[in-house]
Amino acid sequence: MENVTDKPEVHRGLEGVIAASTNIGYVDGQAGMLSYRGFDVKTLAEQSNYEEVSFLLMYGHLPTEEEYKKYVTKLRELSEPDANIYELIRKIGAKTHPMSTLRTAVSYMASSDSRENSENLQDQEGMAINLIAKLPAIVGAIHRVYSGRDIILPDRELGYAANFFYMSIGTRPDPMESKIMDTALILHADHGMNASTFSALVTISTLADMYSAITTAIGTLKGSLHGGANERALRMIQSIGSPEAAEEKLKNMMEKKEKIMGFGHRVYKVYDPRAKILKQYADYITQKNDRNLYLTANRIEELMINKLGSKGIFPNVDFYSGMIYNALGFKTEIFTPIFAVGRISGWAARSLEYAGDNKLFRPKALYTGEKGPLKYVPIHER
Ligand SMILES: CC(C)(COP(=O)(O)OP(=O)(O)OC[C@H]1O[C@@H](n2cnc3c(N)ncnc32)[C@H](O)[C@@H]1OP(=O)(O)O)[C@@H](O)C(=O)NCCC(=O)NCCS
């Protein structure tokens, strides 16, 4: 039966609906804990690196030395996109939002992969690795073109995060910049059944290819209720302008019932563990420049927790990440594509996991329209 008529409960936004099982990542919103394959993200952020975390998400265990070397070598070998991708990015140019360019570029990747129509799991995995390997160079090139600069090819001597920084900013990062970039990517690598992950699963469940699934996910990440919040959080902190102005401006925004960007979360009702880690790096990286921005953010946080902490409203991952990217030299419009570079491993791992035990997604909708049948009136008689 397509149309349900007996008024069952509608789960708007599928809130609370368990649509699949997974053993990839776990979010405990009450305890403020996030883990990948059982490893606390805090431990991974301190002790691991993005390549290892990506392997962990994809294959379910920490790699042995040999597995790690093989994985890193593969990512580096595949890191350079074809010339036609660079050409496309140049052609789209600086007028288009980087998330739109990224969505188009990832979709275009399928045209140079002979596996693009395969439903075979091994081919899907091959496409996933190709995407993980190439996304930093693609986002790096988009950042360069968007800011009117020349594209930089990958340096295969650099690690994943350092290379991404290099291709985006144009200088090789110092050890601390490299660590901060790596940490940001690790912290964004996976996060439960969020909207973009879910959309990737819907696409892969039709037996479409991995490029289609990731293109879908990127389109979903673009919105300001999802990946786009970090851009808006930074703009808000910049517009508040100083710690002294924070109280008055926040009061005005709250009176107008505006949401304060970078606060609150569907799952976390305590301090987002990712925000806690990023806050320390924001503090560090703004010591030389942008100190006013950090102090303003800190004051906003203090006021918000006083006012709404009792309702479970705390800073989320987007509150401090934008400030960090800004201090590292990234343009604001590239913040969400950076999120995508981190999240690519989670999207890919979860898509493969779902494809391994596939069931086509096909929920129902409660029909609330006219049941009819109405009389069809020819157009000239209406
Ligand atoms: C993420 C978000 C959609 C979660 O919404 P939610 O699950 O409906 O939030 P809650 O139910 O926990 O909200 C509890 C109360 O705090 C208020 N609140 C939540 N987030 C708030 C925010 N950022 N600014 C001001 N008030 C907020 C809600 O309006 C609600 O108020 P009420 O009790 O008067 O109705 C919401 O917090 C939000 O829009 N945040 C800003 C955007 C953002 O940073 N997104 C990135 C998320 S990673």
Tab-separated table of C-alpha atoms and ligand atoms in Angstrom:
chain	number	residue	atom	x	y	z
A	1	MET	CA	0.000	0.000	0.000
A	2	GLU	CA	1.586	3.281	-1.113
A	3	ASN	CA	-0.517	5.786	0.807
A	4	VAL	CA	-1.035	5.275	4.512
A	5	THR	CA	-4.474	6.558	5.470
A	6	ASP	CA	-5.056	5.572	9.109
A	7	LYS	CA	-3.064	8.491	10.631
A	8	PRO	CA	-0.025	6.667	11.941
A	9	GLU	CA	2.688	8.710	13.646
A	10	VAL	CA	4.933	10.599	11.210
A	11	HIS	CA	8.603	10.704	12.228
A	12	ARG	CA	9.434	14.110	10.802
A	13	GLY	CA	13.061	14.208	9.708
A	14	LEU	CA	13.175	10.519	10.700
A	15	GLU	CA	14.113	11.766	14.170
A	16	GLY	CA	14.745	8.830	16.483
A	17	VAL	CA	14.201	6.235	13.744
A	18	ILE	CA	16.853	3.523	13.653
A	19	ALA	CA	17.294	2.911	9.936
A	20	ALA	CA	20.379	0.652	9.876
A	21	SER	CA	22.932	-1.005	12.137
A	22	THR	CA	26.628	-0.202	12.027
A	23	ASN	CA	29.849	-0.952	13.851
A	24	ILE	CA	31.784	1.995	12.449
A	25	GLY	CA	31.190	4.871	14.848
A	26	TYR	CA	29.326	5.622	18.062
A	27	VAL	CA	28.088	8.917	19.471
A	28	ASP	CA	27.065	9.127	23.132
A	29	GLY	CA	25.229	12.448	23.332
A	30	GLN	CA	24.708	12.335	27.100
A	31	ALA	CA	28.295	11.433	28.003
A	32	GLY	CA	29.779	13.666	25.282
A	33	MET	CA	31.723	10.835	23.716
A	34	LEU	CA	32.507	9.961	20.126
A	35	SER	CA	34.322	6.792	19.097
A	36	TYR	CA	35.404	5.215	15.810
A	37	ARG	CA	35.378	1.398	15.849
A	38	GLY	CA	35.582	1.568	19.663
A	39	PHE	CA	38.482	4.050	19.849
A	40	ASP	CA	37.798	7.347	21.633
A	41	VAL	CA	38.209	10.154	19.106
A	42	LYS	CA	40.200	12.121	21.690
A	43	THR	CA	42.823	9.356	21.825
A	44	LEU	CA	42.901	9.158	18.029
A	45	ALA	CA	43.241	12.948	17.755
A	46	GLU	CA	46.168	12.896	20.182
A	47	GLN	CA	47.994	9.785	19.030
A	48	SER	CA	46.990	8.807	15.513
A	49	ASN	CA	46.884	10.482	12.109
A	50	TYR	CA	44.269	10.801	9.391
A	51	GLU	CA	45.613	7.976	7.199
A	52	GLU	CA	45.481	5.527	10.117
A	53	VAL	CA	41.995	6.699	11.152
A	54	SER	CA	40.817	6.350	7.552
A	55	PHE	CA	42.126	2.758	7.453
A	56	LEU	CA	40.456	2.066	10.806
A	57	LEU	CA	37.088	3.325	9.549
A	58	MET	CA	37.389	1.450	6.258
A	59	TYR	CA	38.687	-1.896	7.518
A	60	GLY	CA	37.617	-2.081	11.169
A	61	HIS	CA	41.008	-2.377	12.875
A	62	LEU	CA	44.161	-0.348	13.384
A	63	PRO	CA	46.614	-1.233	10.601
A	64	THR	CA	49.784	-3.235	11.170
A	65	GLU	CA	52.945	-1.466	10.059
A	66	GLU	CA	52.807	-3.281	6.737
A	67	GLU	CA	49.110	-2.516	6.167
A	68	TYR	CA	49.724	1.114	7.072
A	69	LYS	CA	52.624	1.459	4.612
A	70	LYS	CA	50.602	-0.149	1.838
A	71	TYR	CA	47.573	2.072	2.520
A	72	VAL	CA	49.621	5.282	2.663
A	73	THR	CA	51.505	4.331	-0.516
A	74	LYS	CA	48.228	3.666	-2.315
A	75	LEU	CA	46.735	7.019	-1.188
A	76	ARG	CA	49.853	8.865	-2.318
A	77	GLU	CA	49.970	7.069	-5.692
A	78	LEU	CA	46.361	8.005	-6.353
A	79	SER	CA	46.546	11.526	-4.912
A	80	GLU	CA	46.754	13.493	-8.185
A	81	PRO	CA	43.468	14.042	-10.051
A	82	ASP	CA	43.383	13.779	-13.846
A	83	ALA	CA	44.105	16.962	-15.813
A	84	ASN	CA	40.424	17.128	-16.853
A	85	ILE	CA	39.375	17.604	-13.205
A	86	TYR	CA	41.755	20.544	-12.802
A	87	GLU	CA	40.479	21.926	-16.096
A	88	LEU	CA	36.891	21.669	-14.862
A	89	ILE	CA	37.741	23.448	-11.596
A	90	ARG	CA	39.436	26.276	-13.532
A	91	LYS	CA	36.487	26.501	-15.901
A	92	ILE	CA	33.943	26.760	-13.066
A	93	GLY	CA	36.125	29.512	-11.637
A	94	ALA	CA	35.752	31.755	-8.626
A	95	LYS	CA	32.121	32.810	-8.962
A	96	THR	CA	30.642	29.516	-7.788
A	97	HIS	CA	30.513	28.429	-4.141
A	98	PRO	CA	33.324	25.867	-3.507
A	99	MET	CA	30.782	23.274	-2.301
A	100	SER	CA	29.035	23.404	-5.672
A	101	THR	CA	32.365	23.087	-7.481
A	102	LEU	CA	33.324	20.145	-5.261
A	103	ARG	CA	30.009	18.379	-5.913
A	104	THR	CA	30.496	18.795	-9.684
A	105	ALA	CA	34.164	17.728	-9.615
A	106	VAL	CA	33.437	14.548	-7.636
A	107	SER	CA	30.613	13.676	-9.996
A	108	TYR	CA	32.974	14.250	-12.930
A	109	MET	CA	35.547	11.833	-11.452
A	110	ALA	CA	33.331	8.945	-12.566
A	111	SER	CA	33.983	9.803	-16.204
A	112	SER	CA	37.621	8.703	-15.940
A	113	ASP	CA	36.997	5.480	-13.984
A	114	SER	CA	36.107	2.342	-15.933
A	115	ARG	CA	34.462	0.909	-12.789
A	116	GLU	CA	31.861	3.691	-12.604
A	117	ASN	CA	28.978	1.416	-13.536
A	118	SER	CA	30.032	-1.583	-11.468
A	119	GLU	CA	27.953	-2.921	-8.573
A	120	ASN	CA	30.787	-5.175	-7.460
A	121	LEU	CA	31.861	-4.501	-3.842
A	122	GLN	CA	35.560	-4.655	-4.659
A	123	ASP	CA	35.113	-2.050	-7.377
A	124	GLN	CA	33.063	0.090	-4.978
A	125	GLU	CA	35.968	-0.131	-2.513
A	126	GLY	CA	38.426	0.838	-5.285
A	127	MET	CA	36.344	3.900	-6.112
A	128	ALA	CA	36.158	4.778	-2.393
A	129	ILE	CA	39.962	4.676	-2.052
A	130	ASN	CA	40.307	6.779	-5.202
A	131	LEU	CA	37.973	9.380	-3.667
A	132	ILE	CA	39.759	9.383	-0.301
A	133	ALA	CA	43.107	9.792	-2.089
A	134	LYS	CA	42.065	12.596	-4.440
A	135	LEU	CA	39.750	14.755	-2.340
A	136	PRO	CA	42.539	16.837	-0.714
A	137	ALA	CA	43.987	17.771	-4.137
A	138	ILE	CA	40.520	18.584	-5.497
A	139	VAL	CA	39.547	20.782	-2.532
A	140	GLY	CA	43.043	22.311	-2.528
A	141	ALA	CA	42.662	23.217	-6.225
A	142	ILE	CA	39.180	24.638	-5.616
A	143	HIS	CA	40.580	26.826	-2.819
A	144	ARG	CA	43.410	28.060	-5.058
A	145	VAL	CA	41.136	28.910	-7.990
A	146	TYR	CA	38.517	30.452	-5.687
A	147	SER	CA	41.174	32.762	-4.253
A	148	GLY	CA	42.630	33.600	-7.686
A	149	ARG	CA	45.845	31.633	-7.316
A	150	ASP	CA	47.595	28.843	-9.277
A	151	ILE	CA	46.776	25.207	-8.605
A	152	ILE	CA	49.440	23.249	-6.717
A	153	LEU	CA	49.992	19.552	-7.453
A	154	PRO	CA	50.362	17.048	-4.579
A	155	ASP	CA	53.755	16.586	-2.935
A	156	ARG	CA	53.949	12.827	-2.429
A	157	GLU	CA	56.500	13.235	0.361
A	158	LEU	CA	53.913	14.891	2.606
A	159	GLY	CA	51.299	13.209	4.805
A	160	TYR	CA	47.595	13.469	3.977
A	161	ALA	CA	46.754	16.514	6.118
A	162	ALA	CA	50.056	18.314	5.450
A	163	ASN	CA	49.636	17.803	1.722
A	164	PHE	CA	46.089	19.129	1.859
A	165	PHE	CA	47.345	22.237	3.674
A	166	TYR	CA	50.173	22.659	1.136
A	167	MET	CA	47.899	22.335	-1.920
A	168	SER	CA	45.399	24.778	-0.383
A	169	ILE	CA	47.630	27.435	1.187
A	170	GLY	CA	50.766	27.146	-0.936
A	171	THR	CA	53.376	26.667	1.798
A	172	ARG	CA	54.407	23.477	3.559
A	173	PRO	CA	52.910	23.539	7.077
A	174	ASP	CA	55.064	23.701	10.190
A	175	PRO	CA	54.653	20.725	12.578
A	176	MET	CA	51.966	22.467	14.635
A	177	GLU	CA	49.942	23.559	11.574
A	178	SER	CA	50.217	20.023	10.298
A	179	LYS	CA	49.006	18.584	13.619
A	180	ILE	CA	46.068	20.999	13.771
A	181	MET	CA	45.037	20.173	10.187
A	182	ASP	CA	45.347	16.455	10.878
A	183	THR	CA	43.283	16.765	14.077
A	184	ALA	CA	40.529	18.717	12.333
A	185	LEU	CA	40.257	16.041	9.626
A	186	ILE	CA	40.214	13.223	12.219
A	187	LEU	CA	37.481	14.960	14.230
A	188	HIS	CA	35.290	15.277	11.126
A	189	ALA	CA	35.870	11.738	9.801
A	190	ASP	CA	32.629	10.180	11.025
A	191	HIS	CA	29.589	11.138	13.068
A	192	GLY	CA	26.716	8.707	13.252
A	193	MET	CA	23.713	8.735	10.935
A	194	ASN	CA	23.936	12.417	10.064
A	195	ALA	CA	22.111	13.787	7.019
A	196	SER	CA	24.967	13.500	4.501
A	197	THR	CA	25.909	9.974	5.603
A	198	PHE	CA	22.282	8.919	5.409
A	199	SER	CA	21.959	10.398	1.929
A	200	ALA	CA	25.063	8.462	0.790
A	201	LEU	CA	23.480	5.256	2.103
A	202	VAL	CA	20.206	5.944	0.289
A	203	THR	CA	22.120	6.306	-2.985
A	204	ILE	CA	24.357	3.252	-2.486
A	205	SER	CA	21.269	1.219	-1.516
A	206	THR	CA	20.005	1.566	-5.107
A	207	LEU	CA	23.256	-0.188	-6.214
A	208	ALA	CA	24.490	3.078	-7.689
A	209	ASP	CA	28.265	3.576	-7.719
A	210	MET	CA	30.443	5.186	-5.047
A	211	TYR	CA	30.879	8.441	-7.027
A	212	SER	CA	27.106	8.856	-7.066
A	213	ALA	CA	26.877	8.166	-3.315
A	214	ILE	CA	29.603	10.689	-2.448
A	215	THR	CA	28.192	13.296	-4.844
A	216	THR	CA	24.863	12.928	-3.024
A	217	ALA	CA	26.563	13.281	0.361
A	218	ILE	CA	28.399	16.451	-0.709
A	219	GLY	CA	25.132	17.985	-1.909
A	220	THR	CA	23.570	17.216	1.457
A	221	LEU	CA	26.522	18.541	3.446
A	222	LYS	CA	26.232	21.913	1.718
A	223	GLY	CA	23.242	23.147	3.730
A	224	SER	CA	23.660	25.541	6.656
A	225	LEU	CA	21.905	23.176	9.078
A	226	HIS	CA	24.681	20.665	8.415
A	227	GLY	CA	28.193	21.430	7.086
A	228	GLY	CA	27.470	25.070	6.371
A	229	ALA	CA	27.193	26.039	10.061
A	230	ASN	CA	30.957	26.612	10.527
A	231	GLU	CA	30.978	29.374	7.896
A	232	ARG	CA	28.057	31.069	9.572
A	233	ALA	CA	29.524	30.677	13.077
A	234	LEU	CA	32.718	32.500	12.079
A	235	ARG	CA	30.781	35.289	10.343
A	236	MET	CA	28.662	35.686	13.478
A	237	ILE	CA	31.701	35.930	15.792
A	238	GLN	CA	33.280	38.446	13.385
A	239	SER	CA	30.092	40.511	13.302
A	240	ILE	CA	29.845	40.575	17.111
A	241	GLY	CA	33.372	41.939	16.907
A	242	SER	CA	34.599	42.155	20.518
A	243	PRO	CA	34.137	40.502	23.947
A	244	GLU	CA	32.607	43.745	25.230
A	245	ALA	CA	29.937	43.801	22.527
A	246	ALA	CA	28.958	40.170	23.006
A	247	GLU	CA	26.376	40.522	25.775
A	248	GLU	CA	24.285	43.201	24.110
A	249	LYS	CA	24.442	41.657	20.625
A	250	LEU	CA	23.581	38.167	21.854
A	251	LYS	CA	20.647	39.595	23.791
A	252	ASN	CA	19.343	41.263	20.635
A	253	MET	CA	19.736	38.078	18.602
A	254	MET	CA	17.958	35.989	21.235
A	255	GLU	CA	15.115	38.507	21.450
A	256	LYS	CA	14.663	38.094	17.699
A	257	LYS	CA	14.659	34.313	18.309
A	258	GLU	CA	17.744	33.896	16.111
A	259	LYS	CA	19.752	30.703	16.546
A	260	ILE	CA	23.303	31.324	17.705
A	261	MET	CA	25.478	29.496	15.179
A	262	GLY	CA	27.897	26.901	16.545
A	263	PHE	CA	25.730	26.111	19.578
A	264	GLY	CA	23.403	23.218	20.252
A	265	HIS	CA	23.285	19.765	18.749
A	266	ARG	CA	20.652	17.138	17.950
A	267	VAL	CA	22.669	14.446	19.719
A	268	TYR	CA	25.029	16.144	22.202
A	269	LYS	CA	23.344	17.611	25.236
A	270	VAL	CA	26.717	18.278	26.885
A	271	TYR	CA	29.913	19.879	25.529
A	272	ASP	CA	30.689	18.418	22.067
A	273	PRO	CA	33.967	16.473	22.587
A	274	ARG	CA	35.227	17.693	19.195
A	275	ALA	CA	34.658	21.332	20.167
A	276	LYS	CA	36.641	20.771	23.377
A	277	ILE	CA	39.708	19.615	21.412
A	278	LEU	CA	39.365	22.312	18.746
A	279	LYS	CA	39.003	25.035	21.353
A	280	GLN	CA	42.518	24.294	22.650
A	281	TYR	CA	43.926	24.602	19.140
A	282	ALA	CA	41.934	27.785	18.499
A	283	ASP	CA	43.472	29.219	21.670
A	284	TYR	CA	46.967	28.244	20.470
A	285	ILE	CA	46.675	29.379	16.870
A	286	THR	CA	45.143	32.765	17.658
A	287	GLN	CA	47.954	33.733	20.058
A	288	LYS	CA	49.787	35.607	17.277
A	289	ASN	CA	46.853	36.852	15.161
A	290	ASP	CA	43.089	36.925	15.516
A	291	ARG	CA	43.265	37.040	19.328
A	292	ASN	CA	40.267	39.315	19.472
A	293	LEU	CA	38.260	36.691	17.566
A	294	TYR	CA	39.128	33.976	20.094
A	295	LEU	CA	38.392	36.221	23.081
A	296	THR	CA	35.066	37.238	21.529
A	297	ALA	CA	34.184	33.570	20.959
A	298	ASN	CA	35.165	32.738	24.529
A	299	ARG	CA	32.893	35.469	25.871
A	300	ILE	CA	30.017	34.285	23.645
A	301	GLU	CA	30.540	30.755	24.964
A	302	GLU	CA	30.489	31.952	28.574
A	303	LEU	CA	27.261	33.915	28.058
A	304	MET	CA	25.562	31.099	26.132
A	305	ILE	CA	26.424	28.441	28.717
A	306	ASN	CA	25.136	30.697	31.513
A	307	LYS	CA	21.907	31.241	29.649
A	308	LEU	CA	21.275	27.906	27.909
A	309	GLY	CA	23.672	25.355	29.444
A	310	SER	CA	20.856	24.058	31.635
A	311	LYS	CA	18.934	23.234	28.419
A	312	GLY	CA	21.885	21.235	27.084
A	313	ILE	CA	23.132	23.942	24.744
A	314	PHE	CA	26.944	24.050	24.442
A	315	PRO	CA	29.424	24.862	21.656
A	316	ASN	CA	29.444	22.306	18.858
A	317	VAL	CA	32.269	21.341	16.463
A	318	ASP	CA	31.461	24.283	14.183
A	319	PHE	CA	32.027	27.004	16.764
A	320	TYR	CA	35.827	26.807	16.912
A	321	SER	CA	36.668	24.986	13.641
A	322	GLY	CA	35.994	28.020	11.433
A	323	MET	CA	38.252	30.205	13.565
A	324	ILE	CA	41.062	27.663	13.213
A	325	TYR	CA	40.710	27.382	9.427
A	326	ASN	CA	40.629	31.173	9.215
A	327	ALA	CA	43.858	31.448	11.217
A	328	LEU	CA	45.487	28.763	9.044
A	329	GLY	CA	44.766	30.902	5.956
A	330	PHE	CA	41.674	29.258	4.449
A	331	LYS	CA	38.905	31.337	2.895
A	332	THR	CA	35.559	31.113	4.708
A	333	GLU	CA	33.752	29.481	1.760
A	334	ILE	CA	36.173	26.549	1.840
A	335	PHE	CA	35.294	25.523	5.436
A	336	THR	CA	32.560	23.088	4.392
A	337	PRO	CA	34.727	21.452	1.693
A	338	ILE	CA	37.361	20.913	4.443
A	339	PHE	CA	34.640	19.117	6.404
A	340	ALA	CA	34.112	16.926	3.299
A	341	VAL	CA	37.829	16.048	3.119
A	342	GLY	CA	37.620	14.736	6.682
A	343	ARG	CA	34.225	13.056	6.262
A	344	ILE	CA	35.092	11.223	3.029
A	345	SER	CA	36.417	8.207	4.977
A	346	GLY	CA	33.261	7.947	7.099
A	347	TRP	CA	30.974	8.299	4.064
A	348	ALA	CA	32.955	5.675	2.146
A	349	ALA	CA	33.254	3.211	5.044
A	350	ARG	CA	29.561	3.428	5.908
A	351	SER	CA	28.494	3.142	2.259
A	352	LEU	CA	30.599	-0.013	1.837
A	353	GLU	CA	29.297	-1.438	5.112
A	354	TYR	CA	25.709	-0.830	3.994
A	355	ALA	CA	26.317	-2.194	0.485
A	356	GLY	CA	27.661	-5.388	2.063
A	357	ASP	CA	24.242	-6.073	3.594
A	358	ASN	CA	22.068	-4.035	1.303
A	359	LYS	CA	18.391	-3.190	1.570
A	360	LEU	CA	16.919	-0.526	-0.703
A	361	PHE	CA	15.716	2.486	1.310
A	362	ARG	CA	12.042	3.076	0.607
A	363	PRO	CA	10.113	4.755	3.449
A	364	LYS	CA	6.478	5.817	3.149
A	365	ALA	CA	4.782	9.206	3.362
A	366	LEU	CA	1.463	9.967	4.981
A	367	TYR	CA	-0.781	11.264	2.198
A	368	THR	CA	-2.688	14.350	3.352
A	369	GLY	CA	-3.935	15.575	-0.045
A	370	GLU	CA	-7.237	15.330	-1.862
A	371	LYS	CA	-8.306	11.714	-2.348
A	372	GLY	CA	-10.662	12.319	-5.259
A	373	PRO	CA	-11.097	11.157	-7.852
A	374	LEU	CA	-11.687	14.746	-8.953
A	375	LYS	CA	-13.310	15.550	-12.263
A	376	TYR	CA	-10.688	16.511	-14.882
A	377	VAL	CA	-11.644	19.849	-16.456
A	378	PRO	CA	-10.005	20.659	-19.814
A	379	ILE	CA	-7.651	23.637	-19.613
A	380	HIS	CA	-9.832	26.054	-21.659
A	381	GLU	CA	-12.793	25.451	-19.281
A	382	ARG	CA	-10.938	26.181	-15.976
B	1	LIG	C1	21.644	21.949	15.974
B	1	LIG	C2	20.221	22.369	16.292
B	1	LIG	C3	19.394	22.348	14.986
B	1	LIG	C4	19.609	21.413	17.327
B	1	LIG	O1	18.320	21.798	17.546
B	1	LIG	P1	17.358	21.088	18.613
B	1	LIG	O2	17.670	19.644	18.719
B	1	LIG	O3	15.985	21.491	18.238
B	1	LIG	O4	17.796	21.829	19.965
B	1	LIG	P2	17.216	21.589	21.439
B	1	LIG	O5	15.901	20.901	21.367
B	1	LIG	O6	18.288	20.950	22.230
B	1	LIG	O7	17.020	23.077	21.957
B	1	LIG	C5	16.636	23.361	23.280
B	1	LIG	C6	16.313	24.824	23.398
B	1	LIG	O8	17.486	25.614	23.136
B	1	LIG	C7	17.254	26.495	22.040
B	1	LIG	N1	18.446	26.473	21.183
B	1	LIG	C8	19.024	25.388	20.621
B	1	LIG	N2	20.094	25.744	19.887
B	1	LIG	C9	20.180	27.085	20.015
B	1	LIG	C10	21.054	28.034	19.469
B	1	LIG	N3	22.072	27.670	18.675
B	1	LIG	N4	20.863	29.334	19.754
B	1	LIG	C11	19.841	29.719	20.551
B	1	LIG	N5	18.960	28.858	21.105
B	1	LIG	C12	19.124	27.558	20.830
B	1	LIG	C13	16.078	25.888	21.296
B	1	LIG	O9	15.385	26.874	20.562
B	1	LIG	C14	15.257	25.333	22.429
B	1	LIG	O10	14.590	26.405	23.053
B	1	LIG	P3	13.126	26.213	23.707
B	1	LIG	O11	13.352	25.286	24.861
B	1	LIG	O12	12.757	27.605	24.111
B	1	LIG	O13	12.267	25.650	22.632
B	1	LIG	C15	20.184	23.793	16.891
B	1	LIG	O14	20.863	23.770	18.120
B	1	LIG	C16	20.763	24.846	15.968
B	1	LIG	O15	20.086	25.295	15.046
B	1	LIG	N6	22.044	25.277	16.207
B	1	LIG	C17	22.677	26.279	15.410
B	1	LIG	C18	23.191	25.721	14.097
B	1	LIG	C19	24.435	24.882	14.273
B	1	LIG	O16	25.373	25.261	14.931
B	1	LIG	N7	24.413	23.716	13.596
B	1	LIG	C20	25.513	22.793	13.594
B	1	LIG	C21	25.212	21.559	14.374
B	1	LIG	S1	26.669	20.549	14.463
